[in-house]
Each structure stands twice: as C-alpha cells, then as structure tokens.
Amino acid sequence: MSPLKTQVPQTCVEWCDDHFFLPEGSSQIPGRWHTQPVQKAILNMMGNDAVQVITVQKPTRFGYTKMLCGALWYLGVHKKRSAVVYQPNDQLAKDFMVSEVNPLLPVVPAIQSAFPDWSLNNENNTIKKKVCTGFSIDVKGAESPNNFRAITKQVVIADELGAFSVNGGEGDNIKVLMKRIQGASFGKAIFGSTVVFTGDVIERLMNEADCILSFHLPCPHCGTRQKLEWGDKDSLHGMKWDNTLQGDEAKSQSAYYSCKNHKCHESEAKGRIYYRQLSKMEDAGRWICEKTGIWTEDGLSFYNKIGNKIKAPKRIGIKCSALYSLNLTEGWIEIVREWLDIKGDPDKLQAFINLTLGLHFEPANTKRLDHEILLEKREQYKAQVPKDVVYLTAGGDTQDNRMEAFVWGFTADNRKYLIDRFYHVGDPRDESVQDAVVEFTKRTYKREDGAHLTISRTCWDLAGHRTEVVYKLSKRIGLMKFIPVKGATSYGQPVQNMAPKINKQSGTFIAQIGTDTAKDIFYTDIELPLGEPRAIHLPLDDQMCGEDVCKQLVSEIRKPKKTKQGVIMVYDNEGRRNEALDCFNYALAALYISIERFSLKLESFVSQQETQKSTSNSFAALGKQLGSD
C-alpha cells in the first residue's frame, strides 16, 4: 500500500531544502542543499503543475544541473511522476547517471525511502533506469530514434537541448519529445541548454513561450529594479572597472556594477554596486517579462503588470547570466578577469558570450566589409620588406589555367604584411608553369635594414585542381618547405593540423586547414588600427594589391546554415572570387606549422636582430676609433 501514501504538500524549493543533498565528488560545495535566491523561482516552476513547459537559457556556474536533479527527484518522490531525461547522446546520458544521479543515492534518505533497491545492482537499478516505488526514471541519449519509442511519462527533461540533432529520424525532435508526455494528467517538459548561435531550438522555444522572464534586482542605493547586463564602455549601466589601473589583475580587482538610474550616480555611492551586496538584492528580486509585464517572485504566484494575480503561464522561458551567480569564488572579479583575457580572440569572446552571459553569439563578419576600406588602408612601404618583419611564408592556389600565390610577412607581435604576389597563367601540368612556381619559392626579399629574407615555408591548396601537380611540387621543392593542404570538413578546427607522418599515397606531408578559423583571424585583424599588434598591412601597389585583390580579401561573410546539429554560422563567398583570402589562410597555416610543429619563436628573431645591430655598431665604432688613431 506504500504507493498510495501521501505526503504533506511541499513546493519544490521546500522539498529540496528539507531533503536534498550535494554529494562529494560531483559538487563544488558538498552538503545539504540550500536554494539560492536566484534559483528559487526557477526550481519552483520546475515543480509547478500549472507550468507545462519551462525553457531555461542558461550560463555555466549557475547550479542548473543540481536544480534539475533536485526537481527530478522532487517530482518522483513527492509527486510520484515518472520521468525520462534525454542527453545529447548515449555517452552523455551514461555520464549524467554516473556523475549526477548515482552519487545522490547514498546521501539522500528521501530517495532511499522511495527506492528500495538503491544499493543493489539489479534490473531496477541500472545505468539507464531507476525503478522506484510509484515512479521510474529513465536516462537516454537523443541520437537514436529507438530511444524515443515506447516511452510514456509524466515528465520529459532535455538537458543541453541546443546540442540535440534537429531531426533524429522521426521529424522535429521537440515534437517527438512532447509526444512522451501526451495524455499525462500533469505533463511537464523541462528544457535547458547553453546556447551558441541565433536560430537554434532554444530561440525557437523562447519565441513560442507565453512569457520570457529575467531577474530584476533593486539597486541597494536607489531601489531601481533592473536586470543585470554586461553593458559596454559607452553605456552608463553594466559591469565596470577602473581602466586607469596598470595590469589586468588590478583592473579586475576593481570590478563593480553600475546602476542604470542616472540620479543614483549623483549619490554618495555613485551608483556603484558590489558583489557582496548581490545576495541581499536577490532576496528582493523579481522575475519580470519585459514584453508582457507578467512577473513572479517565487515561481508559484504570477501577476500582471498592474499587480493583479493571474494564472501561471503554461509555457515560460527563463534567461539568466553568471552575473547573478553566488557560486563565484571571487565574485564579479573573476568575470571581469575573464573578459580582459579575451584580448580580441574570437573564440574566447564566443565562450564568454555563450557560457558566461548565457547569450547567443552574434559572429562578426555577417556583413561584407567594403573593399574600398582596404584600398584606403594601403600604405607605401619604405622597403620591399618593412623592418619589423622577421618571417615570410606563402600560400598558394591552383586553378585549371593558372597558379598563384601571396607572400605574407610576420612581425614578433603578429602584425601581418602583404609582401608579394605570384601569378602565372598556363596549364599547371606544363613543366614551364611548375618551373615558375619553383623559382617563386626561391625569391629573396630585401628588408628595410638591408637584411635579406626568403620564403621559409609554403602551403599550397591541393583540393579540386591538379592535385597531382601539388604533390609533385612538394617532392621537388622539399616536403617540409612546400606542404600540400586541404580545408577541414567541419567548422571550428584549428588553423593547421599537419599529419605527423608522410602520406603513403601521395608521398608528401598533408596539412588540414581550419579555413573558418583562419578567416575569423583575418576579418578580426583587418579592422585593427595600423601599428597595433595583429594588425594587417597592405601595400600601396596596384599590381600586388589592387582593387581585384581587395575585393577577394573581403569576398566572404558569415551566414546561418541549418544542419542536423542545429544552426551553425559558416562563411560563404556567394560566388565571388576569393583566391587572395584563401592564400592568406594557407600562408597563416604555414606560420602556425612553423610555430606549433617546429617550435618557431618570432620574438627570438628580434633578439637576434638587436644582437647583430649591437655587434655592427660596435664594429663601426671601433673602425671609427681606429681611423682617428
């Protein structure tokens, strides 16, 4: 008769605070669970029968997974609701059971009371399923259509939904997930994920929600309610720090939040809010939908914008960031430190936007840069090679009727100079064309200080046109000096990934190029002011860098593309010629091969130059002294 026993009704927060524990090994701070202010409404909405669908667009360092586990067992133990938890794949499903579910069994008496076999290894307690008194919990991967079949539950949970396939083989995965609870008296779906690019399934669920709630906190000085946003250097509100201090560490230590109320800045506190004040602010926080005016403080009672109580919305979206987290060891200091460490790196910027702020990343280069900007950016070099350039590489491309390449020079602080262009018309299979390529790789360039530089390494595209010619040239010029390359088949790969051994079929080394990553670097650096580290310099030379070349360099933009894994942003030249941009990618890859494979240190060239210059000056002084004597 035990399944018929009832308990004194509790909210999800009340039950978790009474019964839930954080086990050692899978928790930063093990021990009894205590719901933080920012978690209360979310946790209660996960357990609120009136809320049918809750979608959480989450950051990391927010405690979401622990909340999810607490709600899962609350719905099972307290309400006898059977649930199925989907992870992106079977391995992650197994990891979730091993690292998040199983460690709870020995430390939570409330779970043990409802799960007689918690300490046994049998069919009721497996890596995929827990059969308890009056309910069961399944944990499955979302990759296989079989994992969606013959599953009927009261609760369906999709963790890291953004990483799910859009179509698992049986149509739209959201529709398939919702079928698992169709007909249930109190059917509930809990969706949560970090996000990547706009256009994903989380954005779609947010658009379908009745309201999207964000946490508004009262300023401790003026009482103005506001959601915490990162802001920017031109905005009054948001995260701020003292930029006059020397060093990133000193700057991050000065972190504070600036109130959005202009009048608050006239007060003695100057509108500055510090992390130590956050917990008390969150105690008085309110979740508000800025579009509809709907709000709640506890996730149980809901009100309209004029304060009248209303029914709980059936579909709710939640947006939050790590700025609200009370789990930060150093508070906002570590978030500011993370921001200052980005230093223009697009990958670090995306990780910060997605994982810390919990927002979709809007990639750069979704609008084409005007080639006229590049034409105006060109400059007259004082010599064939500027004095700061210490290393030359080349990137080449083969077409049916020509072979062409560009030489790029690199400085110790990673500035990039376009140095030369090679363009030879003819069938690449002709010996005369190949001879021209060989002679090109032997060119010598004079630097401003009189030193002579040669092309240290060349990467040449082998895909699509006359592959056998590229292999032949590599053997002729030198396997390490002339390396055939091809673009990576997936997005987000490193600039270069050179095979450690010679390819048996071609008899050469082959390197894979992360062209999207290389283009990210080019389009980020081309907009930097000249003279700054990483800036790109172009010569005022119509033969080498005329209008056509400038058009090719800015020929591509990022566009959204739907895949089975969701929406990704890929580069598209929309039919425009892009050989100059491709050759930059290959020249950059040649540099990275030298650095990563052969331990090249560009800064070491600078010290050598200074030593040579010092020695030369010493000899000149000695000669002058000897002449006077």
mmCIF file of N, CA and C in Angstrom, residues 214-291:
data_model
loop_
_atom_site.group_PDB
_atom_site.id
_atom_site.type_symbol
_atom_site.label_atom_id
_atom_site.label_comp_id
_atom_site.label_asym_id
_atom_site.label_seq_id
_atom_site.Cartn_x
_atom_site.Cartn_y
_atom_site.Cartn_z
ATOM 1 N N SER A 214 13.213 37.461 -16.886
ATOM 2 C CA SER A 214 14.589 37.751 -16.479
ATOM 3 C C SER A 214 14.542 38.354 -15.083
ATOM 4 N N PHE A 215 15.622 38.180 -14.342
ATOM 5 C CA PHE A 215 15.648 38.527 -12.921
ATOM 6 C C PHE A 215 16.002 40.004 -12.747
ATOM 7 N N HIS A 216 15.066 40.774 -12.185
ATOM 8 C CA HIS A 216 15.261 42.202 -11.942
ATOM 9 C C HIS A 216 15.519 42.420 -10.448
ATOM 10 N N LEU A 217 16.607 43.109 -10.157
ATOM 11 C CA LEU A 217 17.012 43.321 -8.771
ATOM 12 C C LEU A 217 16.951 44.797 -8.413
ATOM 13 N N PRO A 218 16.576 45.127 -7.174
ATOM 14 C CA PRO A 218 16.552 46.535 -6.745
ATOM 15 C C PRO A 218 17.956 47.028 -6.408
ATOM 16 N N CYS A 219 18.306 48.189 -6.886
ATOM 17 C CA CYS A 219 19.588 48.790 -6.539
ATOM 18 C C CYS A 219 19.620 49.047 -5.030
ATOM 19 N N PRO A 220 20.678 48.687 -4.337
ATOM 20 C CA PRO A 220 20.726 48.896 -2.884
ATOM 21 C C PRO A 220 20.775 50.368 -2.493
ATOM 22 N N HIS A 221 21.019 51.261 -3.452
ATOM 23 C CA HIS A 221 21.126 52.690 -3.159
ATOM 24 C C HIS A 221 19.839 53.443 -3.493
ATOM 25 N N CYS A 222 19.266 53.179 -4.678
ATOM 26 C CA CYS A 222 18.087 53.943 -5.098
ATOM 27 C C CYS A 222 16.837 53.099 -5.251
ATOM 28 N N GLY A 223 16.965 51.757 -5.205
ATOM 29 C CA GLY A 223 15.808 50.874 -5.294
ATOM 30 C C GLY A 223 15.334 50.595 -6.707
ATOM 31 N N THR A 224 15.958 51.157 -7.712
ATOM 32 C CA THR A 224 15.535 50.945 -9.098
ATOM 33 C C THR A 224 15.723 49.491 -9.495
ATOM 34 N N ARG A 225 14.627 48.853 -9.978
ATOM 35 C CA ARG A 225 14.719 47.463 -10.417
ATOM 36 C C ARG A 225 15.379 47.403 -11.794
ATOM 37 N N GLN A 226 16.267 46.441 -11.963
ATOM 38 C CA GLN A 226 16.965 46.304 -13.234
ATOM 39 C C GLN A 226 17.532 44.901 -13.360
ATOM 40 N N LYS A 227 17.579 44.390 -14.586
ATOM 41 C CA LYS A 227 18.246 43.110 -14.801
ATOM 42 C C LYS A 227 19.727 43.384 -15.014
ATOM 43 N N LEU A 228 20.553 42.470 -14.565
ATOM 44 C CA LEU A 228 21.996 42.645 -14.680
ATOM 45 C C LEU A 228 22.439 42.332 -16.111
ATOM 46 N N GLU A 229 23.079 43.309 -16.740
ATOM 47 C CA GLU A 229 23.578 43.159 -18.101
ATOM 48 C C GLU A 229 25.054 43.541 -18.134
ATOM 49 N N TRP A 230 25.787 42.975 -19.076
ATOM 50 C CA TRP A 230 27.215 43.269 -19.172
ATOM 51 C C TRP A 230 27.456 44.720 -19.558
ATOM 52 N N GLY A 231 26.654 45.226 -20.507
ATOM 53 C CA GLY A 231 26.835 46.602 -20.971
ATOM 54 C C GLY A 231 28.067 46.729 -21.850
ATOM 55 N N ASP A 232 28.456 47.964 -22.132
ATOM 56 C CA ASP A 232 29.674 48.220 -22.903
ATOM 57 C C ASP A 232 30.306 49.510 -22.397
ATOM 58 N N LYS A 233 31.418 49.898 -23.002
ATOM 59 C CA LYS A 233 32.164 51.049 -22.486
ATOM 60 C C LYS A 233 31.392 52.361 -22.623
ATOM 61 N N ASP A 234 30.391 52.397 -23.521
ATOM 62 C CA ASP A 234 29.631 53.631 -23.737
ATOM 63 C C ASP A 234 28.344 53.693 -22.921
ATOM 64 N N SER A 235 27.940 52.570 -22.306
ATOM 65 C CA SER A 235 26.680 52.548 -21.558
ATOM 66 C C SER A 235 26.916 52.956 -20.101
ATOM 67 N N LEU A 236 25.917 53.585 -19.510
ATOM 68 C CA LEU A 236 26.012 54.014 -18.112
ATOM 69 C C LEU A 236 25.991 52.819 -17.173
ATOM 70 N N HIS A 237 25.122 51.835 -17.500
ATOM 71 C CA HIS A 237 24.950 50.691 -16.606
ATOM 72 C C HIS A 237 25.821 49.527 -17.069
ATOM 73 N N GLY A 238 25.904 48.504 -16.211
ATOM 74 C CA GLY A 238 26.647 47.299 -16.559
ATOM 75 C C GLY A 238 27.903 47.138 -15.720
ATOM 76 N N MET A 239 28.678 46.098 -16.059
ATOM 77 C CA MET A 239 29.913 45.829 -15.330
ATOM 78 C C MET A 239 30.961 46.875 -15.689
ATOM 79 N N LYS A 240 31.619 47.407 -14.667
ATOM 80 C CA LYS A 240 32.640 48.433 -14.865
ATOM 81 C C LYS A 240 33.872 48.098 -14.022
ATOM 82 N N TRP A 241 34.967 48.734 -14.358
ATOM 83 C CA TRP A 241 36.207 48.604 -13.584
ATOM 84 C C TRP A 241 37.067 49.828 -13.850
ATOM 85 N N ASP A 242 38.082 49.990 -13.042
ATOM 86 C CA ASP A 242 38.957 51.158 -13.158
ATOM 87 C C ASP A 242 40.018 50.895 -14.230
ATOM 88 N N ASN A 243 39.831 51.510 -15.403
ATOM 89 C CA ASN A 243 40.729 51.274 -16.525
ATOM 90 C C ASN A 243 42.028 52.046 -16.407
ATOM 91 N N THR A 244 42.127 52.915 -15.415
ATOM 92 C CA THR A 244 43.360 53.685 -15.258
ATOM 93 C C THR A 244 44.439 52.888 -14.534
ATOM 94 N N LEU A 245 44.028 51.772 -13.919
ATOM 95 C CA LEU A 245 44.988 50.948 -13.188
ATOM 96 C C LEU A 245 45.885 50.194 -14.156
ATOM 97 N N GLN A 246 47.068 49.845 -13.711
ATOM 98 C CA GLN A 246 48.029 49.123 -14.533
ATOM 99 C C GLN A 246 47.848 47.614 -14.354
ATOM 100 N N GLY A 247 47.696 46.908 -15.473
ATOM 101 C CA GLY A 247 47.607 45.451 -15.428
ATOM 102 C C GLY A 247 46.180 44.955 -15.310
ATOM 103 N N ASP A 248 45.910 43.822 -15.960
ATOM 104 C CA ASP A 248 44.560 43.249 -15.958
ATOM 105 C C ASP A 248 44.118 42.815 -14.566
ATOM 106 N N GLU A 249 45.052 42.317 -13.759
ATOM 107 C CA GLU A 249 44.675 41.842 -12.433
ATOM 108 C C GLU A 249 44.187 42.999 -11.562
ATOM 109 N N ALA A 250 44.895 44.116 -11.598
ATOM 110 C CA ALA A 250 44.487 45.285 -10.805
ATOM 111 C C ALA A 250 43.137 45.805 -11.299
ATOM 112 N N LYS A 251 42.931 45.810 -12.607
ATOM 113 C CA LYS A 251 41.650 46.269 -13.163
ATOM 114 C C LYS A 251 40.507 45.371 -12.719
ATOM 115 N N SER A 252 40.705 44.057 -12.797
ATOM 116 C CA SER A 252 39.626 43.136 -12.425
ATOM 117 C C SER A 252 39.293 43.248 -10.943
ATOM 118 N N GLN A 253 40.289 43.526 -10.100
ATOM 119 C CA GLN A 253 40.044 43.671 -8.666
ATOM 120 C C GLN A 253 39.151 44.864 -8.344
ATOM 121 N N SER A 254 39.033 45.803 -9.284
ATOM 122 C CA SER A 254 38.208 46.998 -9.042
ATOM 123 C C SER A 254 36.787 46.839 -9.567
ATOM 124 N N ALA A 255 36.369 45.626 -9.920
ATOM 125 C CA ALA A 255 35.080 45.384 -10.563
ATOM 126 C C ALA A 255 33.894 45.814 -9.696
ATOM 127 N N TYR A 256 32.907 46.413 -10.346
ATOM 128 C CA TYR A 256 31.638 46.766 -9.700
ATOM 129 C C TYR A 256 30.559 46.842 -10.769
ATOM 130 N N TYR A 257 29.306 46.896 -10.337
ATOM 131 C CA TYR A 257 28.191 47.037 -11.275
ATOM 132 C C TYR A 257 27.647 48.454 -11.170
ATOM 133 N N SER A 258 27.375 49.059 -12.317
ATOM 134 C CA SER A 258 26.894 50.439 -12.346
ATOM 135 C C SER A 258 25.380 50.475 -12.550
ATOM 136 N N CYS A 259 24.683 51.118 -11.633
ATOM 137 C CA CYS A 259 23.215 51.226 -11.681
ATOM 138 C C CYS A 259 22.773 51.972 -12.940
ATOM 139 N N LYS A 260 21.622 51.596 -13.474
ATOM 140 C CA LYS A 260 21.148 52.230 -14.702
ATOM 141 C C LYS A 260 20.464 53.569 -14.448
ATOM 142 N N ASN A 261 20.154 53.875 -13.173
ATOM 143 C CA ASN A 261 19.481 55.127 -12.840
ATOM 144 C C ASN A 261 20.502 56.269 -12.810
ATOM 145 N N HIS A 262 20.344 57.246 -13.677
ATOM 146 C CA HIS A 262 21.281 58.366 -13.765
ATOM 147 C C HIS A 262 21.386 59.108 -12.424
ATOM 148 N N LYS A 263 20.263 59.303 -11.743
ATOM 149 C CA LYS A 263 20.275 60.062 -10.494
ATOM 150 C C LYS A 263 21.064 59.346 -9.402
ATOM 151 N N CYS A 264 21.106 58.006 -9.498
ATOM 152 C CA CYS A 264 21.831 57.234 -8.490
ATOM 153 C C CYS A 264 23.316 57.572 -8.517
ATOM 154 N N HIS A 265 23.802 57.984 -9.665
ATOM 155 C CA HIS A 265 25.229 58.290 -9.798
ATOM 156 C C HIS A 265 25.582 59.630 -9.133
ATOM 157 N N GLU A 266 24.549 60.385 -8.779
ATOM 158 C CA GLU A 266 24.779 61.644 -8.080
ATOM 159 C C GLU A 266 24.842 61.450 -6.568
ATOM 160 N N SER A 267 24.528 60.212 -6.115
ATOM 161 C CA SER A 267 24.526 59.934 -4.679
ATOM 162 C C SER A 267 25.952 59.695 -4.193
ATOM 163 N N GLU A 268 26.070 59.526 -2.898
ATOM 164 C CA GLU A 268 27.391 59.291 -2.310
ATOM 165 C C GLU A 268 28.003 57.989 -2.819
ATOM 166 N N ALA A 269 27.151 56.995 -3.094
ATOM 167 C CA ALA A 269 27.647 55.695 -3.565
ATOM 168 C C ALA A 269 28.027 55.731 -5.040
ATOM 169 N N LYS A 270 27.643 56.812 -5.757
ATOM 170 C CA LYS A 270 27.961 56.991 -7.171
ATOM 171 C C LYS A 270 27.415 55.863 -8.047
ATOM 172 N N GLY A 271 26.314 55.244 -7.592
ATOM 173 C CA GLY A 271 25.664 54.215 -8.382
ATOM 174 C C GLY A 271 26.431 52.916 -8.462
ATOM 175 N N ARG A 272 27.412 52.726 -7.610
ATOM 176 C CA ARG A 272 28.247 51.534 -7.674
ATOM 177 C C ARG A 272 27.689 50.420 -6.781
ATOM 178 N N ILE A 273 27.524 49.231 -7.373
ATOM 179 C CA ILE A 273 27.020 48.062 -6.665
ATOM 180 C C ILE A 273 28.140 47.024 -6.645
ATOM 181 N N TYR A 274 28.390 46.426 -5.490
ATOM 182 C CA TYR A 274 29.466 45.455 -5.364
ATOM 183 C C TYR A 274 28.901 44.052 -5.134
ATOM 184 N N TYR A 275 29.718 43.062 -5.477
ATOM 185 C CA TYR A 275 29.274 41.664 -5.444
ATOM 186 C C TYR A 275 28.789 41.269 -4.048
ATOM 187 N N ARG A 276 29.367 41.815 -3.002
ATOM 188 C CA ARG A 276 28.970 41.468 -1.633
ATOM 189 C C ARG A 276 27.521 41.860 -1.345
ATOM 190 N N GLN A 277 26.955 42.761 -2.179
ATOM 191 C CA GLN A 277 25.575 43.214 -1.985
ATOM 192 C C GLN A 277 24.580 42.368 -2.783
ATOM 193 N N LEU A 278 25.099 41.442 -3.608
ATOM 194 C CA LEU A 278 24.244 40.729 -4.557
ATOM 195 C C LEU A 278 23.223 39.831 -3.869
ATOM 196 N N SER A 279 23.637 39.082 -2.849
ATOM 197 C CA SER A 279 22.723 38.130 -2.201
ATOM 198 C C SER A 279 21.495 38.830 -1.632
ATOM 199 N N LYS A 280 21.705 39.947 -0.958
ATOM 200 C CA LYS A 280 20.575 40.687 -0.379
ATOM 201 C C LYS A 280 19.686 41.265 -1.470
ATOM 202 N N MET A 281 20.281 41.713 -2.576
ATOM 203 C CA MET A 281 19.490 42.218 -3.705
ATOM 204 C C MET A 281 18.617 41.110 -4.286
ATOM 205 N N GLU A 282 19.175 39.902 -4.390
ATOM 206 C CA GLU A 282 18.422 38.797 -4.976
ATOM 207 C C GLU A 282 17.268 38.355 -4.079
ATOM 208 N N ASP A 283 17.419 38.534 -2.773
ATOM 209 C CA ASP A 283 16.310 38.210 -1.857
ATOM 210 C C ASP A 283 15.071 39.034 -2.197
ATOM 211 N N ALA A 284 15.289 40.234 -2.723
ATOM 212 C CA ALA A 284 14.167 41.113 -3.082
ATOM 213 C C ALA A 284 13.939 41.141 -4.595
ATOM 214 N N GLY A 285 14.510 40.162 -5.298
ATOM 215 C CA GLY A 285 14.421 40.151 -6.755
ATOM 216 C C GLY A 285 13.053 39.737 -7.266
ATOM 217 N N ARG A 286 12.799 40.060 -8.507
ATOM 218 C CA ARG A 286 11.509 39.752 -9.137
ATOM 219 C C ARG A 286 11.769 39.333 -10.591
ATOM 220 N N TRP A 287 11.182 38.214 -10.990
ATOM 221 C CA TRP A 287 11.300 37.750 -12.372
ATOM 222 C C TRP A 287 10.220 38.439 -13.210
ATOM 223 N N ILE A 288 10.645 39.185 -14.214
ATOM 224 C CA ILE A 288 9.727 40.029 -14.976
ATOM 225 C C ILE A 288 9.869 39.747 -16.467
ATOM 226 N N CYS A 289 8.743 39.676 -17.151
ATOM 227 C CA CYS A 289 8.733 39.613 -18.610
ATOM 228 C C CYS A 289 8.595 41.042 -19.137
ATOM 229 N N GLU A 290 9.605 41.529 -19.802
ATOM 230 C CA GLU A 290 9.595 42.920 -20.260
ATOM 231 C C GLU A 290 8.582 43.145 -21.384
ATOM 232 N N LYS A 291 8.193 42.088 -22.073
ATOM 233 C CA LYS A 291 7.248 42.231 -23.182
ATOM 234 C C LYS A 291 5.802 42.261 -22.695
#
